[in-house]
mmCIF file of C-alpha atoms and ligand atoms in Angstrom:
data_model
loop_
_atom_site.group_PDB
_atom_site.id
_atom_site.type_symbol
_atom_site.label_atom_id
_atom_site.label_comp_id
_atom_site.label_asym_id
_atom_site.label_seq_id
_atom_site.Cartn_x
_atom_site.Cartn_y
_atom_site.Cartn_z
ATOM 1 C CA UNK A 1 -5.857 11.337 9.082
ATOM 2 C CA UNK A 2 -8.893 10.018 7.261
ATOM 3 C CA UNK A 3 -9.194 6.122 7.199
ATOM 4 C CA UNK A 4 -8.821 4.425 4.068
ATOM 5 C CA UNK A 5 -11.145 2.375 1.872
ATOM 6 C CA UNK A 6 -10.187 -0.076 -0.695
ATOM 7 C CA UNK A 7 -12.146 -2.454 -2.879
ATOM 8 C CA UNK A 8 -11.822 -4.134 -6.140
ATOM 9 C CA UNK A 9 -13.580 -6.376 -8.785
ATOM 10 C CA UNK A 10 -12.135 -8.880 -11.172
ATOM 11 C CA UNK A 11 -12.698 -7.905 -15.141
ATOM 12 C CA UNK A 12 -13.669 -11.734 -15.515
ATOM 13 C CA UNK A 13 -16.969 -10.471 -17.217
ATOM 14 C CA UNK A 14 -19.547 -7.751 -17.086
ATOM 15 C CA UNK A 15 -20.710 -6.800 -13.411
ATOM 16 C CA UNK A 16 -24.168 -8.173 -12.012
ATOM 17 C CA UNK A 17 -26.230 -7.334 -9.191
ATOM 18 C CA UNK A 18 -24.437 -9.348 -6.859
ATOM 19 C CA UNK A 19 -21.391 -7.088 -7.634
ATOM 20 C CA UNK A 20 -23.641 -3.852 -7.595
ATOM 21 C CA UNK A 21 -25.347 -4.613 -4.339
ATOM 22 C CA UNK A 22 -22.579 -6.484 -2.471
ATOM 23 C CA UNK A 23 -19.776 -4.572 -3.305
ATOM 24 C CA UNK A 24 -20.399 -1.255 -5.307
ATOM 25 C CA UNK A 25 -23.361 0.015 -2.827
ATOM 26 C CA UNK A 26 -20.936 -0.061 -0.063
ATOM 27 C CA UNK A 27 -17.945 1.618 -2.264
ATOM 28 C CA UNK A 28 -20.685 4.452 -3.132
ATOM 29 C CA UNK A 29 -21.726 4.815 0.674
ATOM 30 C CA UNK A 30 -18.021 5.176 1.855
ATOM 31 C CA UNK A 31 -16.981 7.434 -1.159
ATOM 32 C CA UNK A 32 -19.677 9.736 0.292
ATOM 33 C CA UNK A 33 -18.469 9.528 3.977
ATOM 34 C CA UNK A 34 -16.237 12.408 4.955
ATOM 35 C CA UNK A 35 -14.489 10.347 7.335
ATOM 36 C CA UNK A 36 -12.919 7.820 4.698
ATOM 37 C CA UNK A 37 -10.554 8.355 1.858
ATOM 38 C CA UNK A 38 -11.619 5.937 -0.932
ATOM 39 C CA UNK A 39 -9.524 4.205 -3.480
ATOM 40 C CA UNK A 40 -10.985 1.470 -5.881
ATOM 41 C CA UNK A 41 -9.356 -0.834 -8.288
ATOM 42 C CA UNK A 42 -10.181 -2.992 -11.209
ATOM 43 C CA UNK A 43 -7.988 -6.170 -10.271
ATOM 44 C CA UNK A 44 -6.911 -7.438 -13.699
ATOM 45 C CA UNK A 45 -3.925 -9.148 -12.241
ATOM 46 C CA UNK A 46 -6.432 -11.245 -10.123
ATOM 47 C CA UNK A 47 -7.913 -12.320 -13.254
ATOM 48 C CA UNK A 48 -4.652 -14.237 -14.425
ATOM 49 C CA UNK A 49 -5.075 -16.569 -11.457
ATOM 50 C CA UNK A 50 -7.787 -18.724 -13.216
ATOM 51 C CA UNK A 51 -7.818 -19.547 -17.249
ATOM 52 C CA UNK A 52 -8.534 -16.180 -19.163
ATOM 53 C CA UNK A 53 -8.081 -14.643 -22.520
ATOM 54 C CA UNK A 54 -4.918 -12.337 -22.794
ATOM 55 C CA UNK A 55 -6.279 -10.674 -25.812
ATOM 56 C CA UNK A 56 -9.425 -9.361 -24.194
ATOM 57 C CA UNK A 57 -8.311 -8.717 -20.792
ATOM 58 C CA UNK A 58 -7.704 -4.954 -21.321
ATOM 59 C CA UNK A 59 -11.137 -4.411 -22.588
ATOM 60 C CA UNK A 60 -12.642 -6.246 -20.037
ATOM 61 C CA UNK A 61 -10.871 -4.057 -17.591
ATOM 62 C CA UNK A 62 -11.907 -1.085 -19.237
ATOM 63 C CA UNK A 63 -15.303 -2.278 -19.174
ATOM 64 C CA UNK A 64 -15.572 -2.750 -15.530
ATOM 65 C CA UNK A 65 -13.645 0.773 -14.900
ATOM 66 C CA UNK A 66 -16.302 2.229 -17.000
ATOM 67 C CA UNK A 67 -19.126 0.339 -15.170
ATOM 68 C CA UNK A 68 -17.493 1.869 -11.820
ATOM 69 C CA UNK A 69 -18.033 5.368 -13.070
ATOM 70 C CA UNK A 70 -21.499 4.558 -14.273
ATOM 71 C CA UNK A 71 -22.692 3.411 -10.927
ATOM 72 C CA UNK A 72 -21.364 6.750 -9.534
ATOM 73 C CA UNK A 73 -17.700 6.050 -8.363
ATOM 74 C CA UNK A 74 -16.563 9.619 -8.691
ATOM 75 C CA UNK A 75 -12.762 10.366 -9.749
ATOM 76 C CA UNK A 76 -13.178 13.938 -7.789
ATOM 77 C CA UNK A 77 -13.848 11.870 -4.823
ATOM 78 C CA UNK A 78 -11.934 8.429 -5.085
ATOM 79 C CA UNK A 79 -8.715 7.280 -6.486
ATOM 80 C CA UNK A 80 -9.850 4.762 -9.143
ATOM 81 C CA UNK A 81 -7.125 2.414 -10.950
ATOM 82 C CA UNK A 82 -6.638 -0.404 -13.014
ATOM 83 C CA UNK A 83 -4.446 -2.799 -10.831
ATOM 84 C CA UNK A 84 -1.603 -3.611 -13.523
ATOM 85 C CA UNK A 85 -0.658 -0.077 -13.752
ATOM 86 C CA UNK A 86 0.638 -0.532 -10.124
ATOM 87 C CA UNK A 87 2.035 -3.914 -11.007
ATOM 88 C CA UNK A 88 5.491 -3.176 -10.003
ATOM 89 C CA UNK A 89 4.688 -2.038 -6.490
ATOM 90 C CA UNK A 90 1.514 -4.495 -5.663
ATOM 91 C CA UNK A 91 3.323 -7.782 -6.983
ATOM 92 C CA UNK A 92 6.279 -6.546 -4.999
ATOM 93 C CA UNK A 93 4.328 -6.267 -1.886
ATOM 94 C CA UNK A 94 2.324 -9.575 -2.271
ATOM 95 C CA UNK A 95 5.844 -11.344 -2.503
ATOM 96 C CA UNK A 96 7.111 -9.603 0.659
ATOM 97 C CA UNK A 97 3.975 -10.381 2.657
ATOM 98 C CA UNK A 98 4.160 -14.174 1.365
ATOM 99 C CA UNK A 99 7.101 -14.519 3.745
ATOM 100 C CA UNK A 100 4.803 -14.359 6.885
ATOM 101 C CA UNK A 101 2.087 -16.800 5.809
ATOM 102 C CA UNK A 102 2.561 -20.734 5.554
ATOM 103 C CA UNK A 103 1.658 -22.715 2.563
ATOM 104 C CA UNK A 104 -0.881 -24.928 5.018
ATOM 105 C CA UNK A 105 -2.581 -21.820 5.788
ATOM 106 C CA UNK A 106 -3.338 -20.769 2.176
ATOM 107 C CA UNK A 107 -4.242 -24.342 1.143
ATOM 108 C CA UNK A 108 -6.820 -24.785 3.761
ATOM 109 C CA UNK A 109 -8.776 -21.626 2.569
ATOM 110 C CA UNK A 110 -12.298 -22.494 1.524
ATOM 111 C CA UNK A 111 -12.192 -20.337 -1.451
ATOM 112 C CA UNK A 112 -8.918 -22.079 -2.607
ATOM 113 C CA UNK A 113 -10.699 -25.445 -2.167
ATOM 114 C CA UNK A 114 -13.614 -24.185 -4.301
ATOM 115 C CA UNK A 115 -11.410 -23.037 -7.063
ATOM 116 C CA UNK A 116 -9.324 -26.339 -7.091
ATOM 117 C CA UNK A 117 -12.799 -28.165 -7.738
ATOM 118 C CA UNK A 118 -13.776 -25.667 -10.655
ATOM 119 C CA UNK A 119 -10.390 -25.604 -12.142
ATOM 120 C CA UNK A 120 -8.634 -29.076 -11.253
ATOM 121 C CA UNK A 121 -6.011 -28.646 -14.017
ATOM 122 C CA UNK A 122 -5.058 -25.367 -13.262
ATOM 123 C CA UNK A 123 -4.038 -25.323 -9.631
ATOM 124 C CA UNK A 124 -1.241 -22.753 -9.867
ATOM 125 C CA UNK A 125 0.896 -20.853 -7.492
ATOM 126 C CA UNK A 126 -1.057 -17.743 -8.646
ATOM 127 C CA UNK A 127 -4.448 -19.366 -7.345
ATOM 128 C CA UNK A 128 -2.798 -20.370 -4.070
ATOM 129 C CA UNK A 129 -1.441 -16.769 -3.708
ATOM 130 C CA UNK A 130 -4.642 -14.858 -4.528
ATOM 131 C CA UNK A 131 -5.408 -13.720 -1.073
ATOM 132 C CA UNK A 132 -1.758 -12.638 -0.816
ATOM 133 C CA UNK A 133 -2.057 -10.546 -3.727
ATOM 134 C CA UNK A 134 -5.502 -9.249 -2.566
ATOM 135 C CA UNK A 135 -3.938 -8.473 1.165
ATOM 136 C CA UNK A 136 -1.477 -6.305 -1.024
ATOM 137 C CA UNK A 137 -3.845 -4.436 -2.554
ATOM 138 C CA UNK A 138 -5.514 -3.606 0.678
ATOM 139 C CA UNK A 139 -2.346 -3.127 2.753
ATOM 140 C CA UNK A 140 -0.501 -0.984 0.064
ATOM 141 C CA UNK A 141 -2.758 1.736 0.870
ATOM 142 C CA UNK A 142 -2.938 0.656 4.613
ATOM 143 C CA UNK A 143 -6.780 0.554 4.113
ATOM 144 C CA UNK A 144 -8.934 -0.290 7.134
ATOM 145 C CA UNK A 145 -12.382 -0.629 5.563
ATOM 146 C CA UNK A 146 -13.289 -2.956 2.706
ATOM 147 C CA UNK A 147 -16.710 -3.077 1.042
ATOM 148 C CA UNK A 148 -17.237 -6.522 -0.393
ATOM 149 C CA UNK A 149 -19.598 -9.278 -0.452
ATOM 150 C CA UNK A 150 -19.661 -11.906 2.371
ATOM 151 C CA UNK A 151 -18.127 -14.349 0.196
ATOM 152 C CA UNK A 152 -14.774 -12.501 0.588
ATOM 153 C CA UNK A 153 -14.546 -12.983 4.316
ATOM 154 C CA UNK A 154 -12.117 -15.603 4.418
ATOM 155 C CA UNK A 155 -9.838 -13.494 2.389
ATOM 156 C CA UNK A 156 -10.208 -10.588 4.488
ATOM 157 C CA UNK A 157 -9.037 -12.719 7.772
ATOM 158 C CA UNK A 158 -6.019 -13.374 5.644
ATOM 159 C CA UNK A 159 -5.290 -9.870 5.056
ATOM 160 C CA UNK A 160 -5.832 -9.088 8.862
ATOM 161 C CA UNK A 161 -3.454 -11.906 9.669
ATOM 162 C CA UNK A 162 -0.772 -10.735 7.394
ATOM 163 C CA UNK A 163 -1.288 -7.036 8.732
ATOM 164 C CA UNK A 164 -0.779 -8.628 12.223
ATOM 165 C CA UNK A 165 2.367 -10.449 11.382
ATOM 166 C CA UNK A 166 4.042 -7.555 9.361
ATOM 167 C CA UNK A 167 3.151 -5.529 12.464
ATOM 168 C CA UNK A 168 4.784 -7.952 14.937
ATOM 169 C CA UNK A 169 7.777 -9.054 13.029
ATOM 170 C CA UNK A 170 8.963 -6.123 11.021
ATOM 171 C CA UNK A 171 7.175 -3.162 13.080
ATOM 172 C CA UNK A 172 4.912 -2.052 10.495
ATOM 173 C CA UNK A 173 1.782 -0.245 11.331
ATOM 174 C CA UNK A 174 -0.933 -1.848 9.125
ATOM 175 C CA UNK A 175 -4.586 -1.505 10.285
ATOM 176 C CA UNK A 176 -6.273 -4.960 10.263
ATOM 177 C CA UNK A 177 -8.662 -4.218 7.639
ATOM 178 C CA UNK A 178 -12.498 -5.052 8.115
ATOM 179 C CA UNK A 179 -15.433 -5.725 5.896
ATOM 180 C CA UNK A 180 -17.713 -3.032 5.317
ATOM 181 C CA UNK A 181 -21.375 -4.726 4.799
ATOM 182 C CA UNK A 182 -24.421 -3.759 3.006
ATOM 183 C CA UNK A 183 -27.833 -5.112 2.782
ATOM 184 C CA UNK A 184 -27.025 -7.222 -0.388
ATOM 185 C CA UNK A 185 -23.831 -8.734 1.195
ATOM 186 C CA UNK A 186 -25.131 -11.962 -0.233
ATOM 187 C CA UNK A 187 -27.063 -11.807 -3.404
ATOM 188 C CA UNK A 188 -28.707 -15.233 -4.418
ATOM 189 C CA UNK A 189 -28.398 -16.864 -8.072
ATOM 190 C CA UNK A 190 -31.455 -16.522 -9.962
ATOM 191 C CA UNK A 191 -31.328 -20.467 -10.619
ATOM 192 C CA UNK A 192 -32.616 -20.859 -6.801
ATOM 193 C CA UNK A 193 -29.078 -22.171 -5.329
ATOM 194 C CA UNK A 194 -25.938 -20.712 -4.473
ATOM 195 C CA UNK A 195 -24.871 -17.115 -5.181
ATOM 196 C CA UNK A 196 -25.319 -14.873 -8.335
ATOM 197 C CA UNK A 197 -21.891 -15.234 -10.080
ATOM 198 C CA UNK A 198 -20.277 -14.426 -13.269
ATOM 199 C CA UNK A 199 -18.976 -17.829 -13.791
ATOM 200 C CA UNK A 200 -22.456 -19.621 -13.340
ATOM 201 C CA UNK A 201 -24.519 -19.315 -16.520
ATOM 202 C CA UNK A 202 -27.986 -18.161 -15.805
ATOM 203 C CA UNK A 203 -27.427 -17.092 -12.339
ATOM 204 C CA UNK A 204 -26.893 -13.228 -12.869
ATOM 205 C CA UNK A 205 -28.880 -10.379 -14.137
ATOM 206 C CA UNK A 206 -26.022 -7.851 -15.616
ATOM 207 C CA UNK A 207 -25.832 -4.035 -15.028
ATOM 208 C CA UNK A 208 -26.313 -3.648 -18.773
ATOM 209 C CA UNK A 209 -29.378 -5.852 -19.187
ATOM 210 C CA UNK A 210 -32.334 -4.279 -21.012
ATOM 211 C CA UNK A 211 -35.818 -4.842 -19.432
ATOM 212 C CA UNK A 212 -36.743 -7.571 -21.868
ATOM 213 C CA UNK A 213 -33.652 -9.535 -20.792
ATOM 214 C CA UNK A 214 -34.298 -9.269 -17.167
ATOM 215 C CA UNK A 215 -37.849 -10.192 -17.717
ATOM 216 C CA UNK A 216 -36.869 -13.340 -19.786
ATOM 217 C CA UNK A 217 -34.066 -13.901 -16.777
ATOM 218 C CA UNK A 218 -36.565 -13.740 -14.158
ATOM 219 C CA UNK A 219 -39.257 -15.988 -16.033
ATOM 220 C CA UNK A 220 -36.714 -19.020 -15.871
ATOM 221 C CA UNK A 221 -36.277 -18.325 -11.921
ATOM 222 C CA UNK A 222 -37.801 -21.463 -10.091
ATOM 223 C CA UNK A 223 -41.059 -21.096 -8.073
ATOM 224 C CA UNK A 224 -43.614 -23.142 -6.445
ATOM 225 C CA UNK A 225 -47.636 -23.129 -6.210
ATOM 226 C CA UNK A 226 -47.590 -19.665 -4.617
ATOM 227 C CA UNK A 227 -49.153 -20.924 -1.350
ATOM 228 C CA UNK A 228 -48.268 -22.776 1.873
ATOM 229 C CA UNK A 229 -48.386 -22.876 5.616
ATOM 230 C CA UNK A 230 -45.149 -21.074 6.146
ATOM 231 C CA UNK A 231 -43.021 -18.677 3.899
ATOM 232 C CA UNK A 232 -39.974 -20.717 2.298
ATOM 233 C CA UNK A 233 -36.621 -19.600 3.968
ATOM 234 C CA UNK A 234 -34.393 -21.025 1.198
ATOM 235 C CA UNK A 235 -34.656 -21.845 -2.513
ATOM 236 C CA UNK A 236 -36.262 -19.952 -5.462
ATOM 237 C CA UNK A 237 -39.139 -18.473 -3.709
ATOM 238 C CA UNK A 238 -37.109 -17.357 -0.596
ATOM 239 C CA UNK A 239 -34.633 -15.748 -3.283
ATOM 240 C CA UNK A 240 -37.398 -14.085 -5.188
ATOM 241 C CA UNK A 241 -38.679 -12.438 -2.005
ATOM 242 C CA UNK A 242 -35.160 -11.245 -1.242
ATOM 243 C CA UNK A 243 -34.677 -9.540 -4.535
ATOM 244 C CA UNK A 244 -38.265 -7.857 -3.969
ATOM 245 C CA UNK A 245 -37.074 -6.612 -0.623
ATOM 246 C CA UNK A 246 -33.916 -5.395 -1.979
ATOM 247 C CA UNK A 247 -35.395 -3.761 -5.074
ATOM 248 C CA UNK A 248 -39.047 -2.714 -3.966
ATOM 249 C CA UNK A 249 -38.504 -2.406 -0.240
ATOM 250 C CA UNK A 250 -39.364 -4.449 2.993
ATOM 251 C CA UNK A 251 -43.146 -3.379 2.965
ATOM 252 C CA UNK A 252 -43.607 -5.029 -0.444
ATOM 253 C CA UNK A 253 -41.788 -8.137 0.629
ATOM 254 C CA UNK A 254 -44.198 -8.389 3.773
ATOM 255 C CA UNK A 255 -47.108 -8.108 1.262
ATOM 256 C CA UNK A 256 -46.158 -10.991 -0.653
ATOM 257 C CA UNK A 257 -45.372 -12.931 2.425
ATOM 258 C CA UNK A 258 -48.828 -12.356 3.736
ATOM 259 C CA UNK A 259 -50.094 -13.395 0.396
ATOM 260 C CA UNK A 260 -48.241 -16.608 0.400
ATOM 261 C CA UNK A 261 -49.753 -17.926 3.541
ATOM 262 C CA UNK A 262 -53.198 -16.490 2.597
ATOM 263 C CA UNK A 263 -54.613 -15.992 -0.751
ATOM 264 C CA UNK A 264 -51.608 -16.827 -2.835
ATOM 265 C CA UNK A 265 -48.880 -15.106 -4.827
ATOM 266 C CA UNK A 266 -49.066 -14.656 -8.491
ATOM 267 C CA UNK A 267 -45.518 -15.256 -9.572
ATOM 268 C CA UNK A 268 -46.086 -13.959 -13.111
ATOM 269 C CA UNK A 269 -47.334 -10.511 -11.593
ATOM 270 C CA UNK A 270 -44.622 -10.158 -8.960
ATOM 271 C CA UNK A 271 -41.736 -11.204 -11.607
ATOM 272 C CA UNK A 272 -43.101 -8.456 -14.099
ATOM 273 C CA UNK A 273 -43.192 -5.807 -11.072
ATOM 274 C CA UNK A 274 -39.869 -6.903 -9.854
ATOM 275 C CA UNK A 275 -38.280 -6.692 -13.561
ATOM 276 C CA UNK A 276 -39.442 -3.271 -13.867
ATOM 277 C CA UNK A 277 -38.157 -2.064 -10.494
ATOM 278 C CA UNK A 278 -34.597 -3.690 -11.381
ATOM 279 C CA UNK A 279 -34.628 -1.982 -14.784
ATOM 280 C CA UNK A 280 -35.545 1.142 -13.138
ATOM 281 C CA UNK A 281 -32.672 1.134 -10.962
ATOM 282 C CA UNK A 282 -30.141 0.296 -13.833
ATOM 283 C CA UNK A 283 -31.488 2.647 -16.567
ATOM 284 C CA UNK A 284 -29.434 5.576 -15.199
ATOM 285 C CA UNK A 285 -26.422 3.806 -15.008
ATOM 286 C CA UNK A 286 -26.931 2.533 -18.598
ATOM 287 C CA UNK A 287 -27.504 5.752 -19.910
ATOM 288 C CA UNK A 288 -24.276 7.226 -17.952
ATOM 289 C CA UNK A 289 -22.398 4.364 -19.376
ATOM 290 C CA UNK A 290 -23.365 5.401 -22.922
ATOM 291 C CA UNK A 291 -22.133 8.912 -22.207
ATOM 292 C CA UNK A 292 -18.849 7.481 -21.103
ATOM 293 C CA UNK A 293 -18.545 5.287 -24.065
ATOM 294 C CA UNK A 294 -18.871 8.192 -26.287
ATOM 295 C CA UNK A 295 -15.923 10.166 -24.417
ATOM 296 C CA UNK A 296 -12.891 7.740 -24.525
ATOM 297 C CA UNK A 297 -10.345 10.277 -23.946
ATOM 298 C CA UNK A 298 -11.892 11.264 -20.809
ATOM 299 C CA UNK A 299 -12.053 7.735 -19.552
ATOM 300 C CA UNK A 300 -8.075 7.423 -20.788
ATOM 301 C CA UNK A 301 -7.564 10.328 -18.641
ATOM 302 C CA UNK A 302 -9.248 9.221 -15.524
ATOM 303 C CA UNK A 303 -7.574 5.966 -15.791
ATOM 304 C CA UNK A 304 -4.358 7.465 -15.931
ATOM 305 C CA UNK A 305 -4.979 9.995 -13.130
ATOM 306 C CA UNK A 306 -6.295 7.285 -10.657
ATOM 307 C CA UNK A 307 -3.032 5.385 -11.271
ATOM 308 C CA UNK A 308 -1.025 8.426 -10.507
ATOM 309 C CA UNK A 309 -2.824 9.121 -7.225
ATOM 310 C CA UNK A 310 -2.619 5.668 -5.941
ATOM 311 C CA UNK A 311 1.149 5.172 -6.849
ATOM 312 C CA UNK A 312 1.876 8.130 -4.509
ATOM 313 C CA UNK A 313 0.555 5.948 -1.509
ATOM 314 C CA UNK A 314 1.550 2.713 -2.736
ATOM 315 C CA UNK A 315 5.326 3.665 -3.481
ATOM 316 C CA UNK A 316 5.673 5.120 0.146
ATOM 317 C CA UNK A 317 4.243 1.781 1.682
ATOM 318 C CA UNK A 318 6.634 -0.519 -0.381
ATOM 319 C CA UNK A 319 9.587 1.673 0.712
ATOM 320 C CA UNK A 320 8.775 1.446 4.317
ATOM 321 C CA UNK A 321 8.379 -2.370 4.133
ATOM 322 C CA UNK A 322 11.616 -2.939 2.135
ATOM 323 C CA UNK A 323 13.321 -0.890 4.779
ATOM 324 C CA UNK A 324 11.760 -2.740 7.729
ATOM 325 C CA UNK A 325 12.427 -5.994 6.205
ATOM 326 C CA UNK A 326 16.102 -5.071 5.805
ATOM 327 C CA UNK A 327 16.310 -4.818 1.945
ATOM 328 C CA UNK A 328 17.961 -1.937 -0.086
ATOM 329 C CA UNK A 329 16.175 1.137 -0.569
HETATM 330 P P1 ADP B 401 -17.803 -12.983 -9.109
HETATM 331 O O1 ADP B 401 -17.961 -13.681 -8.025
HETATM 332 O O2 ADP B 401 -18.867 -12.555 -9.967
HETATM 333 O O3 ADP B 401 -16.536 -13.399 -9.779
HETATM 334 P P2 ADP B 401 -15.866 -10.989 -8.053
HETATM 335 O O4 ADP B 401 -15.139 -12.263 -7.482
HETATM 336 O O5 ADP B 401 -15.063 -10.275 -8.888
HETATM 337 O O6 ADP B 401 -17.204 -11.329 -8.774
HETATM 338 O O7 ADP B 401 -16.459 -10.065 -6.743
HETATM 339 C C1 ADP B 401 -16.338 -8.787 -6.840
HETATM 340 C C2 ADP B 401 -17.057 -8.175 -5.744
HETATM 341 O O8 ADP B 401 -18.595 -8.474 -5.817
HETATM 342 C C3 ADP B 401 -16.867 -8.893 -4.333
HETATM 343 O O9 ADP B 401 -16.857 -7.805 -3.344
HETATM 344 C C4 ADP B 401 -17.668 -9.815 -4.147
HETATM 345 O O10 ADP B 401 -17.766 -9.834 -2.736
HETATM 346 C C5 ADP B 401 -18.913 -8.993 -4.530
HETATM 347 N N1 ADP B 401 -19.878 -10.188 -5.044
HETATM 348 C C6 ADP B 401 -19.639 -11.063 -6.002
HETATM 349 N N2 ADP B 401 -21.051 -12.125 -6.020
HETATM 350 C C7 ADP B 401 -21.717 -11.454 -5.016
HETATM 351 C C8 ADP B 401 -22.986 -12.060 -4.848
HETATM 352 N N3 ADP B 401 -23.685 -12.918 -5.386
HETATM 353 N N4 ADP B 401 -23.486 -11.247 -3.627
HETATM 354 C C9 ADP B 401 -23.076 -10.127 -3.052
HETATM 355 N N5 ADP B 401 -21.593 -9.844 -3.292
HETATM 356 C C10 ADP B 401 -21.042 -10.314 -4.207
#
């Protein structure tokens, strides 16, 4: 049997280069690998664990779904769904697996502590349960590979622990899922500090940004005098060099690094060339998106088909868990 792959993104805003390089590139690589069966999801239920707007949630979920297709996720090769189409089975499994995890274990997760800091007035049970909902997303398909950014590693550790415990206590056969890493597993913020994120204003380049917007955003990225004894290993300049490597290749990065310790780097030119390279990669995605937006019936059909295909596997797993846990069929 082929190994299964699952990955998902929250519809909390438009996708950015971090989502693209850290997760989507891995999703695409595995979709084209004949050893794997791939399932992808837009995790709208996850979006409800932090403050959100119920009126726009489904438009956002559809936007991310269309982004998936625009990037190259292919409904012929992958089952692509919107999570709440499978809410009955996924939330059910996430409750069942919560019986093998302690409150203390969940409270000590660094990702939970970060969210508590960000939203001190919204420390809900849903937030605490977030990693168990994610474990259910993965385990419901018995997936073993998960293409996500490095920030998700603590959550994958939880999913592995849940799998182990469900296997030990109830005789399930869940694989312990591991992360599939890409070259862009950690895409830095444009602001020089931290990671690129939807929730940090000014930190990201979005997949639908036009060239002028990319130029304007890069212009604000912090730099220095352009020369020094050693190439910086952190901060704005290090981040710019990382973007150069990701979009223009390693050789180009080495050129700039040599210039840094030699004649000096002209950041104006660097940023202009980098903006063009980024836009060149995004342009075909934007074109595909425009085509899909003109064809809403096709998108509706693909959303429905993705849910139906995913449901066959998900229902079988939930039935097995219920039986092994001693619940009624
Ligand atoms: P965000 O952090 O922007 O809210 P999500 O939490 O929905 O995005 O993450 C969706 C996917 O994108 C996950 O696999 C996550 O690891 C990946 N991802 C998000 N930001 C980055 C980043 N800056 N670098 C690499 N991967 C990232």
